[in-house]
Coordinates of N, CA and C in Angstrom, one line a residue:
Y120 N -48.0 -40.3 114.3 CA -48.2 -40.6 112.9 C -47.3 -39.7 112.0
Y121 N -47.0 -40.3 110.9 CA -46.1 -39.5 110.0 C -46.9 -39.2 108.7
F122 N -46.9 -37.9 108.3 CA -47.7 -37.5 107.1 C -46.7 -37.0 106.1
G123 N -47.0 -37.1 104.8 CA -46.2 -36.6 103.7 C -45.4 -37.7 103.1
S124 N -44.8 -37.4 102.0 CA -44.1 -38.4 101.2 C -42.8 -38.8 101.9
S125 N -42.5 -40.0 101.7 CA -41.2 -40.4 102.3 C -40.0 -40.3 101.4
K126 N -40.4 -39.9 100.1 CA -39.3 -39.7 99.1 C -38.7 -38.3 99.2
P127 N -37.3 -38.2 99.1 CA -36.7 -36.9 99.1 C -36.9 -36.2 97.8
K128 N -36.9 -34.9 97.8 CA -37.1 -34.1 96.6 C -35.8 -34.2 95.8
P129 N -36.0 -34.3 94.4 CA -34.8 -34.4 93.6 C -34.1 -33.0 93.5
A130 N -32.8 -33.2 93.4 CA -32.0 -32.0 93.4 C -32.2 -31.3 92.1
P131 N -32.2 -30.0 92.0 CA -32.4 -29.2 90.8 C -31.3 -29.5 89.8
V132 N -31.7 -29.6 88.5 CA -30.8 -29.9 87.4 C -30.0 -28.6 87.0
V133 N -28.8 -28.7 87.2 CA -28.0 -27.5 86.9 C -27.3 -27.7 85.5
A134 N -27.5 -26.8 84.5 CA -26.9 -27.0 83.2 C -25.4 -26.7 83.3
P135 N -24.6 -27.5 82.5 CA -23.2 -27.2 82.6 C -22.9 -25.8 82.0
P136 N -21.8 -25.3 82.5 CA -21.5 -23.9 82.0 C -21.1 -24.0 80.5
V137 N -21.6 -22.9 79.8 CA -21.3 -22.8 78.4 C -19.9 -22.3 78.2
V138 N -19.1 -23.0 77.5 CA -17.7 -22.6 77.2 C -17.7 -21.9 75.8
K139 N -17.4 -20.7 75.8 CA -17.4 -19.9 74.5 C -16.1 -20.2 73.8
E140 N -16.3 -20.7 72.6 CA -15.1 -21.0 71.8 C -14.5 -19.7 71.1
E141 N -13.2 -19.6 71.2 CA -12.6 -18.4 70.6 C -12.6 -18.7 69.1
P142 N -12.9 -17.6 68.2 CA -12.9 -17.8 66.7 C -11.5 -18.1 66.3
K143 N -11.5 -19.1 65.3 CA -10.2 -19.4 64.8 C -9.7 -18.3 63.9
P144 N -8.4 -18.0 63.9 CA -7.9 -16.9 63.0 C -8.0 -17.3 61.6
A145 N -8.4 -16.3 60.7 CA -8.6 -16.5 59.3 C -7.2 -16.9 58.6
P146 N -7.3 -17.8 57.7 CA -6.0 -18.2 57.1 C -5.5 -16.9 56.3
P147 N -4.2 -16.8 56.2 CA -3.6 -15.7 55.4 C -4.0 -15.7 54.0
P148 N -4.3 -14.6 53.4 CA -4.7 -14.5 51.9 C -3.6 -15.2 51.0
V149 N -4.1 -15.8 50.0 CA -3.2 -16.5 49.1 C -2.8 -15.4 48.1
V150 N -1.5 -15.2 48.0 CA -1.0 -14.2 47.1 C -0.5 -14.9 45.8
K151 N -1.2 -14.6 44.7 CA -0.9 -15.2 43.5 C 0.2 -14.5 42.8
E152 N 1.3 -15.2 42.6 CA 2.4 -14.5 42.0 C 2.2 -14.4 40.5
E153 N 2.3 -13.2 40.0 CA 2.1 -12.9 38.6 C 3.4 -13.3 37.9
P154 N 3.3 -13.9 36.7 CA 4.6 -14.3 36.0 C 5.3 -13.0 35.5
A155 N 6.5 -13.0 35.5 CA 7.3 -11.9 35.0 C 7.0 -11.6 33.6
P156 N 6.7 -10.3 33.2 CA 6.4 -10.0 31.8 C 7.5 -10.5 30.9
A157 N 7.1 -11.0 29.7 CA 8.1 -11.4 28.7 C 8.8 -10.2 28.2
P158 N 10.1 -10.3 28.0 CA 10.9 -9.1 27.6 C 10.4 -8.7 26.2
K159 N 10.3 -7.4 25.9 CA 9.9 -6.9 24.6 C 11.0 -7.2 23.6
P160 N 10.6 -7.5 22.4 CA 11.6 -7.8 21.4 C 12.4 -6.5 21.1
D161 N 13.6 -6.6 20.9 CA 14.5 -5.5 20.6 C 14.5 -5.3 19.0
P162 N 13.8 -4.2 18.5 CA 13.8 -4.0 17.1 C 15.1 -3.9 16.4
A163 N 16.1 -3.5 17.2 CA 17.5 -3.4 16.6 C 18.0 -4.8 16.3
K164 N 17.5 -5.8 17.0 CA 18.0 -7.2 16.7 C 17.0 -8.0 15.9
E165 N 15.7 -7.6 15.9 CA 14.7 -8.4 15.3 C 14.2 -7.9 13.9
K166 N 14.6 -6.7 13.6 CA 14.2 -6.0 12.3 C 15.4 -5.4 11.6
V167 N 15.1 -4.8 10.5 CA 16.1 -4.1 9.7 C 16.0 -2.6 9.9
L168 N 17.0 -2.0 10.2 CA 17.0 -0.5 10.3 C 17.1 0.1 8.9
V169 N 16.1 0.9 8.5 CA 16.1 1.5 7.2 C 16.3 3.0 7.4
Q170 N 17.2 3.6 6.7 CA 17.4 5.0 6.8 C 17.2 5.6 5.4
V171 N 16.2 6.5 5.2 CA 16.0 7.1 4.0 C 16.4 8.6 4.0
K172 N 17.3 9.0 3.1 CA 17.8 10.3 3.0 C 17.3 11.0 1.8
L173 N 16.6 12.1 2.0 CA 16.1 12.9 0.8 C 17.0 14.1 0.6
Q174 N 17.3 14.3 -0.7 CA 18.1 15.4 -1.1 C 17.6 16.0 -2.4
D175 N 17.8 17.3 -2.5 CA 17.5 18.0 -3.8 C 18.4 17.5 -4.9
E176 N 17.7 17.1 -6.0 CA 18.5 16.4 -7.1 C 19.5 17.4 -7.7
K177 N 19.2 18.7 -7.7 CA 20.1 19.6 -8.4 C 21.1 20.2 -7.5
Y178 N 20.7 20.5 -6.3 CA 21.6 21.3 -5.4 C 22.1 20.4 -4.2
G179 N 21.6 19.2 -4.0 CA 22.1 18.3 -3.0 C 21.7 18.7 -1.6
K180 N 20.9 19.7 -1.4 CA 20.5 20.1 0.0 C 19.4 19.2 0.5
P181 N 19.3 19.1 1.9 CA 18.3 18.2 2.5 C 16.9 18.6 2.1
V182 N 16.0 17.6 2.0 CA 14.6 17.9 1.7 C 13.8 17.3 2.8
P183 N 13.0 18.1 3.6 CA 12.2 17.5 4.7 C 10.9 17.0 4.2
G184 N 10.9 15.9 3.5 CA 9.7 15.4 2.9 C 9.0 14.4 3.7
T185 N 7.8 14.0 3.3 CA 7.0 12.9 4.0 C 7.3 11.6 3.3
I186 N 7.5 10.6 4.1 CA 7.9 9.3 3.6 C 6.8 8.3 4.1
I187 N 6.2 7.6 3.1 CA 5.2 6.6 3.4 C 5.7 5.2 2.9
I188 N 5.7 4.2 3.7 CA 6.2 2.9 3.4 C 5.0 2.0 3.3
R189 N 4.8 1.3 2.2 CA 3.7 0.3 2.1 C 4.2 -1.1 1.9
R190 N 3.5 -2.0 2.5 CA 3.8 -3.4 2.2 C 2.5 -4.0 1.6
G191 N 2.4 -4.1 0.3 CA 1.1 -4.4 -0.4 C 0.3 -3.2 -0.2
D192 N -0.9 -3.4 0.3 CA -1.9 -2.2 0.5 C -1.8 -1.7 1.9
V193 N -0.9 -2.2 2.7 CA -0.9 -1.8 4.1 C 0.3 -0.7 4.3
V194 N -0.1 0.4 5.0 CA 0.9 1.4 5.3 C 1.6 1.0 6.6
V195 N 2.9 0.7 6.6 CA 3.6 0.3 7.7 C 4.5 1.4 8.4
Y196 N 4.6 2.5 7.6 CA 5.3 3.7 8.2 C 4.9 4.9 7.5
N197 N 4.7 6.0 8.3 CA 4.3 7.3 7.7 C 5.0 8.3 8.6
G198 N 6.0 9.0 8.1 CA 6.8 9.9 8.9 C 7.4 11.0 8.0
V199 N 8.0 12.0 8.7 CA 8.6 13.2 8.0 C 10.1 13.1 8.3
A200 N 10.9 13.4 7.2 CA 12.3 13.4 7.4 C 12.7 14.7 8.2
D201 N 13.8 14.5 9.0 CA 14.2 15.6 9.8 C 14.9 16.7 9.0
A202 N 15.5 17.7 9.7 CA 16.1 18.9 9.0 C 17.3 18.5 8.1
S203 N 17.8 17.3 8.4 CA 18.9 16.8 7.5 C 18.4 16.0 6.4
G204 N 17.1 15.8 6.3 CA 16.5 15.0 5.2 C 16.5 13.5 5.5
L205 N 16.8 13.2 6.8 CA 16.9 11.8 7.1 C 15.7 11.3 7.9
S206 N 15.3 10.1 7.6 CA 14.2 9.4 8.4 C 14.7 8.0 8.7
K207 N 14.5 7.5 9.9 CA 14.9 6.2 10.4 C 13.7 5.4 10.9
F208 N 13.6 4.1 10.5 CA 12.6 3.3 11.0 C 13.0 1.8 10.9
Y209 N 12.3 0.9 11.5 CA 12.6 -0.5 11.5 C 11.5 -1.2 10.7
L210 N 12.0 -2.2 9.8 CA 11.1 -3.0 9.0 C 11.5 -4.5 9.1
D211 N 10.5 -5.3 8.9 CA 10.8 -6.8 8.8 C 11.3 -7.0 7.4
P212 N 12.1 -8.0 7.2 CA 12.6 -8.4 5.9 C 11.3 -8.6 5.0
G213 N 11.4 -8.1 3.7 CA 10.3 -8.2 2.8 C 10.4 -7.2 1.7
N214 N 9.3 -7.1 0.9 CA 9.3 -6.2 -0.2 C 8.4 -5.0 0.1
Y215 N 8.8 -3.8 -0.2 CA 8.0 -2.6 0.2 C 8.1 -1.6 -1.0
A216 N 7.1 -0.6 -0.9 CA 7.1 0.5 -1.8 C 7.4 1.8 -0.9
V217 N 8.3 2.6 -1.4 CA 8.7 3.8 -0.7 C 8.1 5.0 -1.4
G218 N 7.1 5.7 -0.8 CA 6.6 6.9 -1.5 C 7.0 8.1 -0.8
V219 N 7.4 9.2 -1.6 CA 7.9 10.4 -1.0 C 7.2 11.6 -1.6
T220 N 6.8 12.5 -0.8 CA 6.2 13.8 -1.2 C 6.9 14.9 -0.4
A221 N 7.1 16.0 -1.1 CA 7.7 17.2 -0.5 C 7.2 18.4 -1.2
K222 N 6.8 19.5 -0.5 CA 6.3 20.7 -1.1 C 7.3 21.3 -2.0
G223 N 6.9 21.5 -3.3 CA 7.7 22.1 -4.3 C 8.6 21.1 -5.0
Y224 N 8.4 19.8 -4.8 CA 9.2 18.8 -5.4 C 8.2 17.8 -6.1
I225 N 8.8 17.1 -7.1 CA 8.1 16.0 -7.8 C 7.9 14.8 -6.8
P226 N 6.7 14.3 -6.7 CA 6.6 13.1 -5.9 C 7.3 11.9 -6.5
A227 N 7.7 11.0 -5.7 CA 8.5 9.8 -6.2 C 8.0 8.5 -5.5
E228 N 8.3 7.4 -6.1 CA 8.0 6.1 -5.5 C 9.1 5.2 -6.0
E229 N 9.7 4.5 -5.0 CA 10.7 3.5 -5.3 C 10.4 2.2 -4.6
S230 N 10.9 1.1 -5.2 CA 10.7 -0.2 -4.6 C 11.8 -0.5 -3.6
L231 N 11.5 -1.2 -2.5 CA 12.5 -1.5 -1.5 C 12.5 -3.0 -1.2
N232 N 13.6 -3.7 -1.6 CA 13.6 -5.1 -1.4 C 14.5 -5.5 -0.2
L233 N 13.9 -6.0 0.8 CA 14.7 -6.3 2.0 C 14.6 -7.9 2.3
L234 N 14.2 -8.6 1.2 CA 14.1 -10.1 1.4 C 15.5 -10.7 1.8
A235 N 16.5 -10.2 1.3 CA 17.9 -10.8 1.5 C 18.5 -10.1 2.7
S236 N 17.9 -9.1 3.3 CA 18.5 -8.4 4.5 C 18.3 -9.2 5.8
E237 N 19.4 -9.4 6.5 CA 19.3 -10.1 7.8 C 18.8 -9.2 8.9
K238 N 18.1 -9.8 9.8 CA 17.7 -9.0 11.0 C 18.9 -8.4 11.8
G239 N 18.7 -7.2 12.3 CA 19.8 -6.6 13.0 C 20.8 -5.8 12.1
T240 N 20.5 -5.8 10.8 CA 21.4 -5.0 9.9 C 20.7 -3.7 9.5
S241 N 21.3 -2.9 8.7 CA 20.8 -1.6 8.4 C 20.9 -1.4 6.9
K242 N 20.1 -0.5 6.3 CA 20.1 -0.2 4.9 C 19.9 1.3 4.7
L243 N 20.7 1.9 3.9 CA 20.6 3.4 3.6 C 20.1 3.6 2.2
I244 N 19.0 4.4 2.0 CA 18.5 4.7 0.7 C 18.6 6.2 0.5
E245 N 19.3 6.6 -0.5 CA 19.4 8.0 -0.8 C 18.5 8.3 -2.1
L246 N 17.6 9.2 -1.9 CA 16.6 9.6 -2.9 C 16.9 11.0 -3.3
K247 N 17.1 11.3 -4.6 CA 17.3 12.6 -5.2 C 15.9 13.1 -5.7
Q248 N 15.5 14.2 -5.1 CA 14.2 14.8 -5.4 C 14.3 15.9 -6.4
P249 N 13.6 15.8 -7.6 CA 13.7 16.9 -8.5 C 12.7 18.1 -8.1
K250 N 13.3 19.3 -8.1 CA 12.5 20.4 -7.7 C 11.6 20.8 -8.9
I251 N 10.4 21.2 -8.7 CA 9.5 21.6 -9.8 C 10.0 23.0 -10.3
E252 N 10.2 23.0 -11.6 CA 10.6 24.2 -12.4 C 10.3 24.0 -13.8
K253 N 10.1 25.0 -14.5 CA 9.8 25.0 -16.0 C 11.0 24.3 -16.7
G254 N 10.7 23.4 -17.6 CA 11.7 22.7 -18.4 C 12.1 21.4 -17.8
L255 N 11.7 21.1 -16.6 CA 12.1 19.8 -15.9 C 11.5 18.7 -16.7
V256 N 12.3 17.6 -16.9 CA 11.9 16.4 -17.5 C 12.2 15.3 -16.5
F257 N 11.2 14.5 -16.2 CA 11.5 13.4 -15.2 C 10.7 12.1 -15.6
K258 N 11.2 11.0 -15.2 CA 10.6 9.7 -15.4 C 10.0 9.2 -14.1
V259 N 8.9 8.5 -14.2 CA 8.3 7.9 -13.0 C 8.3 6.4 -13.3
K260 N 9.2 5.7 -12.6 CA 9.3 4.2 -12.8 C 8.1 3.4 -12.3
A261 N 7.4 4.0 -11.4 CA 6.3 3.2 -10.8 C 5.0 3.2 -11.6
I262 N 5.0 3.9 -12.8 CA 3.8 3.8 -13.6 C 4.0 2.7 -14.6
N263 N 3.1 1.7 -14.5 CA 3.2 0.5 -15.4 C 1.9 0.1 -16.0
F264 N 2.0 -0.6 -17.1 CA 0.8 -1.0 -17.8 C 0.8 -2.5 -18.0
E265 N -0.4 -3.1 -18.3 CA -0.5 -4.5 -18.6 C 0.2 -4.7 -20.0
T266 N 0.8 -5.9 -20.2 CA 1.6 -6.1 -21.4 C 0.8 -5.9 -22.6
G267 N 1.4 -5.1 -23.5 CA 0.8 -4.8 -24.8 C -0.5 -4.0 -24.7
S268 N -0.8 -3.4 -23.6 CA -2.1 -2.7 -23.3 C -1.8 -1.3 -22.8
D269 N -2.9 -0.5 -22.8 CA -2.8 0.8 -22.2 C -3.5 0.9 -20.9
K270 N -3.8 -0.3 -20.3 CA -4.5 -0.4 -19.0 C -3.4 -0.3 -17.9
L271 N -3.6 0.7 -17.0 CA -2.7 0.9 -15.9 C -2.8 -0.3 -14.9
T272 N -1.7 -0.7 -14.3 CA -1.7 -1.7 -13.3 C -2.0 -1.0 -11.9
P273 N -2.6 -1.7 -11.0 CA -2.9 -1.1 -9.7 C -1.7 -0.5 -8.9
S274 N -0.5 -1.0 -9.2 CA 0.7 -0.5 -8.6 C 1.0 0.9 -9.0
S275 N 0.3 1.4 -10.0 CA 0.6 2.8 -10.5 C -0.2 3.8 -9.8
Y276 N -1.3 3.4 -9.1 CA -2.2 4.3 -8.5 C -1.7 5.3 -7.5
D277 N -0.8 4.8 -6.6 CA -0.3 5.6 -5.5 C 0.4 6.8 -6.0
I278 N 1.4 6.5 -7.0 CA 2.2 7.6 -7.5 C 1.3 8.6 -8.3
L279 N 0.4 8.1 -9.1 CA -0.5 8.9 -9.9 C -1.4 9.8 -9.0
N280 N -1.8 9.2 -7.8 CA -2.6 10.0 -6.9 C -1.8 11.2 -6.3
N281 N -0.5 10.9 -6.1 CA 0.4 12.0 -5.6 C 0.6 13.0 -6.7
M282 N 0.8 12.6 -7.9 CA 0.9 13.5 -9.1 C -0.3 14.4 -9.2
G283 N -1.5 13.8 -9.0 CA -2.7 14.5 -9.1 C -2.8 15.6 -8.0
A284 N -2.4 15.2 -6.8 CA -2.4 16.2 -5.7 C -1.5 17.3 -6.0
M285 N -0.4 17.0 -6.6 CA 0.6 18.1 -6.9 C 0.0 19.1 -7.9
L286 N -0.6 18.5 -9.0 CA -1.2 19.4 -10.0 C -2.3 20.2 -9.5
K287 N -3.1 19.7 -8.6 CA -4.2 20.5 -8.0 C -3.7 21.6 -7.0
E288 N -2.5 21.3 -6.4 CA -1.9 22.3 -5.5 C -1.3 23.4 -6.3
Y289 N -0.9 23.1 -7.6 CA -0.3 24.2 -8.4 C -1.1 24.3 -9.7
P290 N -2.2 25.0 -9.7 CA -3.1 25.0 -10.9 C -2.4 25.7 -12.1
Q291 N -1.3 26.5 -11.8 CA -0.6 27.2 -12.9 C 0.3 26.2 -13.6
M292 N 0.5 25.0 -13.1 CA 1.4 24.0 -13.7 C 0.8 23.3 -14.8
V293 N 1.6 23.2 -15.9 CA 1.2 22.5 -17.1 C 2.2 21.5 -17.5
I294 N 1.8 20.2 -17.7 CA 2.8 19.2 -18.0 C 2.5 18.5 -19.3
E295 N 3.5 17.8 -19.8 CA 3.3 16.9 -20.9 C 3.5 15.5 -20.4
V296 N 2.6 14.6 -20.7 CA 2.8 13.2 -20.4 C 3.2 12.5 -21.7
A297 N 4.4 11.9 -21.7 CA 5.0 11.3 -22.9 C 5.1 9.8 -22.8
G298 N 4.5 9.1 -23.7 CA 4.6 7.7 -23.7 C 5.7 7.2 -24.7
H299 N 6.5 6.2 -24.2 CA 7.6 5.7 -25.1 C 7.6 4.2 -25.0
T300 N 8.1 3.6 -26.1 CA 8.2 2.1 -26.2 C 9.6 1.7 -26.6
D301 N 9.9 0.4 -26.6 CA 11.1 -0.1 -27.2 C 10.8 -0.3 -28.7
D302 N 11.8 -1.0 -29.4 CA 11.6 -1.1 -30.9 C 11.1 -2.5 -31.3
V303 N 10.5 -3.2 -30.4 CA 10.0 -4.5 -30.7 C 8.6 -4.3 -31.3
G304 N 8.4 -5.0 -32.5 CA 7.1 -4.9 -33.2 C 7.0 -3.8 -34.2
D305 N 5.8 -3.6 -34.7 CA 5.6 -2.6 -35.8 C 5.7 -1.2 -35.3
D306 N 6.4 -0.3 -36.0 CA 6.6 1.1 -35.6 C 5.3 1.8 -35.4
K307 N 4.3 1.6 -36.3 CA 3.0 2.4 -36.2 C 2.2 1.9 -35.0
L308 N 2.3 0.6 -34.7 CA 1.6 0.0 -33.6 C 2.2 0.6 -32.3
N309 N 3.5 0.6 -32.2 CA 4.2 1.2 -31.0 C 3.8 2.6 -30.8
L310 N 3.8 3.4 -31.9 CA 3.4 4.8 -31.8 C 2.0 4.9 -31.3
A311 N 1.1 4.1 -31.8 CA -0.3 4.2 -31.3 C -0.4 3.8 -29.9
L312 N 0.3 2.7 -29.5 CA 0.3 2.2 -28.1 C 0.8 3.3 -27.1
S313 N 1.9 4.0 -27.5 CA 2.5 5.0 -26.6 C 1.5 6.2 -26.5
Q314 N 0.8 6.5 -27.5 CA -0.2 7.6 -27.4 C -1.4 7.2 -26.5
K315 N -1.8 5.9 -26.6 CA -2.9 5.5 -25.8 C -2.5 5.4 -24.3
R316 N -1.3 5.1 -24.1 CA -0.8 5.0 -22.7 C -0.6 6.4 -22.1
A317 N -0.2 7.4 -22.9 CA -0.1 8.7 -22.4 C -1.5 9.3 -22.1
E318 N -2.4 8.9 -22.9 CA -3.8 9.4 -22.7 C -4.4 8.7 -21.5
A319 N -4.1 7.4 -21.2 CA -4.6 6.7 -20.1 C -4.1 7.4 -18.8
V320 N -2.9 7.9 -18.8 CA -2.4 8.6 -17.6 C -3.2 9.9 -17.4
K321 N -3.4 10.6 -18.5 CA -4.1 11.9 -18.5 C -5.6 11.6 -18.0
T322 N -6.2 10.6 -18.5 CA -7.6 10.3 -18.1 C -7.6 10.0 -16.6
Y323 N -6.7 9.2 -16.1 CA -6.7 8.9 -14.7 C -6.6 10.1 -13.8
L324 N -5.7 11.0 -14.2 CA -5.5 12.3 -13.4 C -6.7 13.2 -13.5
T325 N -7.3 13.3 -14.7 CA -8.5 14.2 -14.8 C -9.7 13.6 -14.0
D326 N -9.8 12.2 -14.0 CA -10.8 11.6 -13.2 C -10.7 11.9 -11.7
K327 N -9.4 12.2 -11.3 CA -9.2 12.5 -9.9 C -9.3 14.0 -9.6
G328 N -9.8 14.8 -10.6 CA -10.1 16.2 -10.4 C -9.1 17.2 -10.9
V329 N -8.1 16.7 -11.7 CA -7.1 17.6 -12.3 C -7.7 18.3 -13.5
N330 N -7.4 19.5 -13.7 CA -7.9 20.3 -14.8 C -7.3 19.7 -16.1
A331 N -8.1 19.3 -17.1 CA -7.5 18.7 -18.3 C -6.6 19.7 -19.0
K332 N -6.8 21.0 -18.8 CA -5.9 21.9 -19.5 C -4.5 21.9 -19.0
Q333 N -4.3 21.3 -17.8 CA -2.9 21.2 -17.3 C -2.1 20.0 -17.8
I334 N -2.7 19.2 -18.7 CA -2.0 18.0 -19.1 C -2.1 17.9 -20.6
N335 N -1.0 17.7 -21.3 CA -0.9 17.4 -22.7 C -0.4 15.9 -22.8
A336 N -1.1 15.1 -23.5 CA -0.7 13.7 -23.7 C -0.1 13.5 -25.1
K337 N 1.1 12.9 -25.1 CA 1.8 12.7 -26.4 C 2.5 11.4 -26.4
G338 N 2.3 10.6 -27.5 CA 3.0 9.3 -27.7 C 4.2 9.5 -28.7
Y339 N 5.3 9.0 -28.3 CA 6.5 9.0 -29.2 C 7.0 7.7 -29.7
G340 N 6.3 6.6 -29.3 CA 6.6 5.3 -29.8 C 8.1 5.0 -29.5
E341 N 8.8 4.5 -30.5 CA 10.2 4.1 -30.3 C 11.2 5.1 -30.8
T342 N 10.7 6.4 -31.0 CA 11.6 7.4 -31.7 C 12.6 8.1 -30.7
K343 N 12.4 7.9 -29.4 CA 13.3 8.6 -28.5 C 13.9 7.6 -27.5
P344 N 14.7 6.6 -27.9 CA 15.3 5.7 -26.9 C 16.3 6.4 -26.0
I345 N 16.4 5.9 -24.8 CA 17.4 6.4 -23.9 C 18.4 5.3 -23.5
A346 N 18.2 4.1 -24.1 CA 19.2 3.0 -23.9 C 19.2 2.1 -25.1
D347 N 20.1 1.1 -25.1 CA 20.3 0.2 -26.3 C 19.2 -0.8 -26.4
N348 N 18.5 -0.8 -27.5 CA 17.4 -1.7 -27.7 C 17.8 -3.1 -28.0
T349 N 19.1 -3.4 -28.0 CA 19.5 -4.8 -28.3 C 19.6 -5.6 -27.1
T350 N 19.4 -5.0 -25.9 CA 19.5 -5.8 -24.6 C 18.1 -5.7 -23.9
D351 N 17.8 -6.7 -23.1 CA 16.6 -6.6 -22.4 C 16.6 -5.5 -21.4
E352 N 17.7 -5.2 -20.8 CA 17.8 -4.1 -19.8 C 17.5 -2.7 -20.5
G353 N 18.1 -2.6 -21.7 CA 17.9 -1.4 -22.5 C 16.4 -1.2 -22.9
K354 N 15.8 -2.3 -23.4 CA 14.4 -2.3 -23.8 C 13.5 -1.9 -22.6
L355 N 13.8 -2.4 -21.4 CA 13.1 -2.1 -20.2 C 13.1 -0.6 -19.9
K356 N 14.3 0.0 -20.1 CA 14.5 1.5 -19.8 C 13.7 2.3 -20.9
N357 N 13.7 1.8 -22.1 CA 13.0 2.6 -23.1 C 11.5 2.5 -23.0
R358 N 10.9 1.5 -22.4 CA 9.5 1.4 -22.2 C 9.2 2.3 -20.9
R359 N 8.8 3.5 -21.1 CA 8.7 4.4 -20.0 C 7.6 5.5 -20.2
V360 N 7.2 6.1 -19.1 CA 6.4 7.3 -19.2 C 7.2 8.5 -18.6
E361 N 7.3 9.5 -19.4 CA 8.1 10.7 -18.9 C 7.1 11.9 -18.8
F362 N 7.5 12.8 -17.9 CA 6.8 14.0 -17.7 C 7.7 15.2 -18.0
S363 N 7.2 16.2 -18.6 CA 7.9 17.5 -18.8 C 7.0 18.6 -18.2
V364 N 7.7 19.5 -17.5 CA 7.0 20.7 -17.0 C 7.1 21.8 -18.0
L365 N 5.9 22.1 -18.6 CA 5.8 23.1 -19.7 C 5.6 24.5 -19.1
E366 N 4.9 24.6 -18.0 CA 4.6 25.9 -17.4 C 4.6 25.7 -15.9
F367 N 5.1 26.7 -15.2 CA 5.1 26.6 -13.7 C 5.2 28.0 -13.2

């Protein structure tokens, strides 16, 4: 007799060998090329080279003063002239005000018109600075008033602020502020207007802290012309504010 199953035992299941995949190499990093920087504009080609030379009005020697350039209410340059009295800087074409201060000298302000100046050109400005001394008489062109009025225009404030700083620096200094007019209109009205304008300058300065005893205000009307009143140019010159150093 035969005992047991007649079926053969199944062969054991053998799992296929695991093939380990090698990791793929990482792609190379992407290098982003930065654009080349734009070339900086060359001020010698894109602007106007301005050279301001400061000299003593009487002796012609260099004055190492401070130069402030304004375009409207914005200061675009603030620097000191070198030992030769020269200061160099670049400006865009336009209109500017040049303010100058130097220890022992009268502050000054001049207009600078570069509207017609081409880029890449240069302009030289020579300014004669009057040294403070007793008996000095000087005119400040930047002091202006509204037409027929004793009201100062805002364009006058910068130079008057510098004048005030000078008077406070030298408390022994006494000046006369003299108002002058052309000969248009009534003599008495011109005299009264010139007096009011001189007093307006004094009031502005004393409001800035200047001792009132340092300032005498005097109006001369049309009695002291410095130019021919028959021409517009002459009348413009005669309408002025002058300062005299009485004590120093």
